[in-house]
Amino acid sequence: MAEQSLTARYAEVADVAAELGEDIDADSARGKQIQRWLNRAERTIRARVSELDDWATNDGQYKATVNDVEVSAVERKARNPDGMRSMMTQIDDGNFQQTVDNSRSTGEIVILDAEWSLLLKSASTTAFSVIAKPEPYAFPLPSYPYGY
């Protein structure tokens, strides 16, 4: 198996099993496959978020978010590992067609844009945004005679 440093730290096979609603043993072939996908998902995140360990250590909410993103990415892959976009079943004279959403039909471990926005913290929430300042409170100036 891979080195301990390459094993996903923030999500486990049991998390994905709960998301799928299945009972998956981590030592089974399916469990090992899911662990490998979790490792790949975390490496993908680490490639873009170099501060991942610092942020997750200091912020429990962020650590839970990383878990959610990894589990969601692997769950999409586990539900459609071959990346099928549509399937049609024909029985006698009847047809049944099923289409899969594009985010679930890649057959790869994909972190969605919405998930990246959760993972990438910004230093300032006001960068590149316009903040309308209220008008200062206007008070009347005293009137003095001309030349005073």
mmCIF file of C-alpha atoms in Angstrom, residues 1-123:
data_model
loop_
_atom_site.group_PDB
_atom_site.id
_atom_site.type_symbol
_atom_site.label_atom_id
_atom_site.label_comp_id
_atom_site.label_asym_id
_atom_site.label_seq_id
_atom_site.Cartn_x
_atom_site.Cartn_y
_atom_site.Cartn_z
ATOM 1 C CA MET A 1 0.000 0.000 0.000
ATOM 2 C CA ALA A 2 1.046 3.631 -0.322
ATOM 3 C CA GLU A 3 3.097 5.408 2.303
ATOM 4 C CA GLN A 4 1.256 6.807 5.316
ATOM 5 C CA SER A 5 2.038 10.381 4.189
ATOM 6 C CA LEU A 6 0.108 9.807 0.965
ATOM 7 C CA THR A 7 -3.003 8.465 2.704
ATOM 8 C CA ALA A 8 -5.974 10.818 2.932
ATOM 9 C CA ARG A 9 -6.067 12.424 6.371
ATOM 10 C CA TYR A 10 -9.443 14.130 6.359
ATOM 11 C CA ALA A 11 -11.832 11.462 5.060
ATOM 12 C CA GLU A 12 -12.141 7.715 5.505
ATOM 13 C CA VAL A 13 -13.785 4.835 3.683
ATOM 14 C CA ALA A 14 -16.487 4.798 6.376
ATOM 15 C CA ASP A 15 -17.436 8.403 5.480
ATOM 16 C CA VAL A 16 -17.941 7.469 1.825
ATOM 17 C CA ALA A 17 -19.801 4.299 2.805
ATOM 18 C CA ALA A 18 -22.206 6.376 4.913
ATOM 19 C CA GLU A 19 -22.748 8.779 2.008
ATOM 20 C CA LEU A 20 -23.465 5.894 -0.352
ATOM 21 C CA GLY A 21 -25.666 4.132 2.183
ATOM 22 C CA GLU A 22 -23.592 0.968 1.930
ATOM 23 C CA ASP A 23 -21.660 -1.191 4.362
ATOM 24 C CA ILE A 24 -18.101 -1.202 3.002
ATOM 25 C CA ASP A 25 -15.226 -2.889 4.794
ATOM 26 C CA ALA A 26 -11.992 -0.908 4.439
ATOM 27 C CA ASP A 27 -10.061 -4.136 3.793
ATOM 28 C CA SER A 28 -12.332 -5.324 0.974
ATOM 29 C CA ALA A 29 -11.543 -4.694 -2.680
ATOM 30 C CA ARG A 30 -14.242 -1.981 -2.802
ATOM 31 C CA GLY A 31 -12.849 -0.380 0.365
ATOM 32 C CA LYS A 32 -9.323 -0.315 -1.032
ATOM 33 C CA GLN A 33 -10.603 1.225 -4.248
ATOM 34 C CA ILE A 34 -12.445 3.954 -2.352
ATOM 35 C CA GLN A 35 -9.371 4.630 -0.194
ATOM 36 C CA ARG A 36 -7.309 5.068 -3.354
ATOM 37 C CA TRP A 37 -9.900 7.538 -4.697
ATOM 38 C CA LEU A 38 -9.851 9.429 -1.376
ATOM 39 C CA ASN A 39 -6.062 9.660 -1.617
ATOM 40 C CA ARG A 40 -6.360 11.021 -5.159
ATOM 41 C CA ALA A 41 -8.985 13.572 -4.093
ATOM 42 C CA GLU A 42 -6.796 14.833 -1.274
ATOM 43 C CA ARG A 43 -3.730 15.078 -3.533
ATOM 44 C CA THR A 44 -5.825 17.141 -5.959
ATOM 45 C CA ILE A 45 -6.804 19.484 -3.135
ATOM 46 C CA ARG A 46 -3.237 19.705 -1.800
ATOM 47 C CA ALA A 47 -1.981 20.693 -5.243
ATOM 48 C CA ARG A 48 -4.044 23.907 -5.056
ATOM 49 C CA VAL A 49 -4.268 24.498 -1.303
ATOM 50 C CA SER A 50 -0.734 24.409 0.072
ATOM 51 C CA GLU A 51 -1.920 25.591 3.523
ATOM 52 C CA LEU A 52 -4.399 22.701 3.841
ATOM 53 C CA ASP A 53 -2.900 21.149 6.989
ATOM 54 C CA ASP A 54 -2.470 24.500 8.766
ATOM 55 C CA TRP A 55 -6.013 25.618 8.020
ATOM 56 C CA ALA A 56 -7.538 22.241 8.956
ATOM 57 C CA THR A 57 -5.545 22.051 12.195
ATOM 58 C CA ASN A 58 -6.556 25.536 13.314
ATOM 59 C CA ASP A 59 -10.187 25.447 12.168
ATOM 60 C CA GLY A 60 -12.473 22.495 12.887
ATOM 61 C CA GLN A 61 -15.128 23.873 10.533
ATOM 62 C CA TYR A 62 -12.615 23.954 7.678
ATOM 63 C CA LYS A 63 -11.527 20.389 8.480
ATOM 64 C CA ALA A 64 -15.174 19.271 8.220
ATOM 65 C CA THR A 65 -15.477 21.122 4.907
ATOM 66 C CA VAL A 66 -12.423 19.290 3.527
ATOM 67 C CA ASN A 67 -14.015 16.009 4.620
ATOM 68 C CA ASP A 68 -17.281 16.926 2.890
ATOM 69 C CA VAL A 69 -15.540 17.871 -0.359
ATOM 70 C CA GLU A 70 -13.396 14.728 -0.470
ATOM 71 C CA VAL A 71 -16.359 12.479 0.323
ATOM 72 C CA SER A 72 -18.557 14.198 -2.296
ATOM 73 C CA ALA A 73 -15.911 13.864 -5.010
ATOM 74 C CA VAL A 74 -15.397 10.166 -4.273
ATOM 75 C CA GLU A 75 -19.146 9.538 -3.938
ATOM 76 C CA ARG A 76 -19.692 10.930 -7.445
ATOM 77 C CA LYS A 77 -16.992 8.604 -8.777
ATOM 78 C CA ALA A 78 -18.317 5.594 -6.825
ATOM 79 C CA ARG A 79 -21.851 6.035 -8.133
ATOM 80 C CA ASN A 80 -20.675 6.225 -11.745
ATOM 81 C CA PRO A 81 -17.127 4.816 -12.017
ATOM 82 C CA ASP A 82 -17.264 4.319 -15.785
ATOM 83 C CA GLY A 83 -18.498 7.832 -16.518
ATOM 84 C CA MET A 84 -21.663 6.775 -18.351
ATOM 85 C CA ARG A 85 -23.795 9.737 -19.422
ATOM 86 C CA SER A 86 -26.952 7.903 -20.407
ATOM 87 C CA MET A 87 -28.304 4.397 -20.379
ATOM 88 C CA MET A 88 -31.280 2.899 -22.171
ATOM 89 C CA THR A 89 -32.917 -0.386 -21.277
ATOM 90 C CA GLN A 90 -35.336 -2.004 -23.678
ATOM 91 C CA ILE A 91 -37.688 -4.729 -22.535
ATOM 92 C CA ASP A 92 -40.109 -6.050 -25.132
ATOM 93 C CA ASP A 93 -41.844 -2.950 -26.484
ATOM 94 C CA GLY A 94 -40.933 -0.601 -23.629
ATOM 95 C CA ASN A 95 -37.903 1.645 -23.260
ATOM 96 C CA PHE A 96 -36.392 3.152 -20.142
ATOM 97 C CA GLN A 97 -33.766 5.861 -20.560
ATOM 98 C CA GLN A 98 -31.736 7.385 -17.772
ATOM 99 C CA THR A 99 -29.410 10.395 -18.103
ATOM 100 C CA VAL A 100 -26.722 11.264 -15.579
ATOM 101 C CA ASP A 101 -25.785 14.831 -14.642
ATOM 102 C CA ASN A 102 -22.533 16.076 -16.235
ATOM 103 C CA SER A 103 -20.847 16.544 -12.831
ATOM 104 C CA ARG A 104 -21.403 12.846 -12.127
ATOM 105 C CA SER A 105 -20.555 11.514 -15.557
ATOM 106 C CA THR A 106 -16.869 12.284 -15.910
ATOM 107 C CA GLY A 107 -15.689 9.008 -14.424
ATOM 108 C CA GLU A 108 -12.888 10.928 -12.692
ATOM 109 C CA ILE A 109 -12.328 12.452 -9.268
ATOM 110 C CA VAL A 110 -13.485 16.024 -9.826
ATOM 111 C CA ILE A 111 -13.655 18.872 -7.323
ATOM 112 C CA LEU A 112 -16.472 21.168 -8.464
ATOM 113 C CA ASP A 113 -16.075 24.950 -8.693
ATOM 114 C CA ALA A 114 -18.486 25.465 -5.796
ATOM 115 C CA GLU A 115 -16.355 23.112 -3.696
ATOM 116 C CA TRP A 116 -13.158 24.963 -4.621
ATOM 117 C CA SER A 117 -14.756 28.203 -3.453
ATOM 118 C CA LEU A 118 -15.325 26.562 -0.054
ATOM 119 C CA LEU A 119 -11.747 25.269 0.137
ATOM 120 C CA LEU A 120 -9.884 28.365 -1.031
ATOM 121 C CA LYS A 121 -9.922 30.964 1.707
ATOM 122 C CA SER A 122 -9.489 34.530 0.602
ATOM 123 C CA ALA A 123 -7.387 36.966 2.595
#
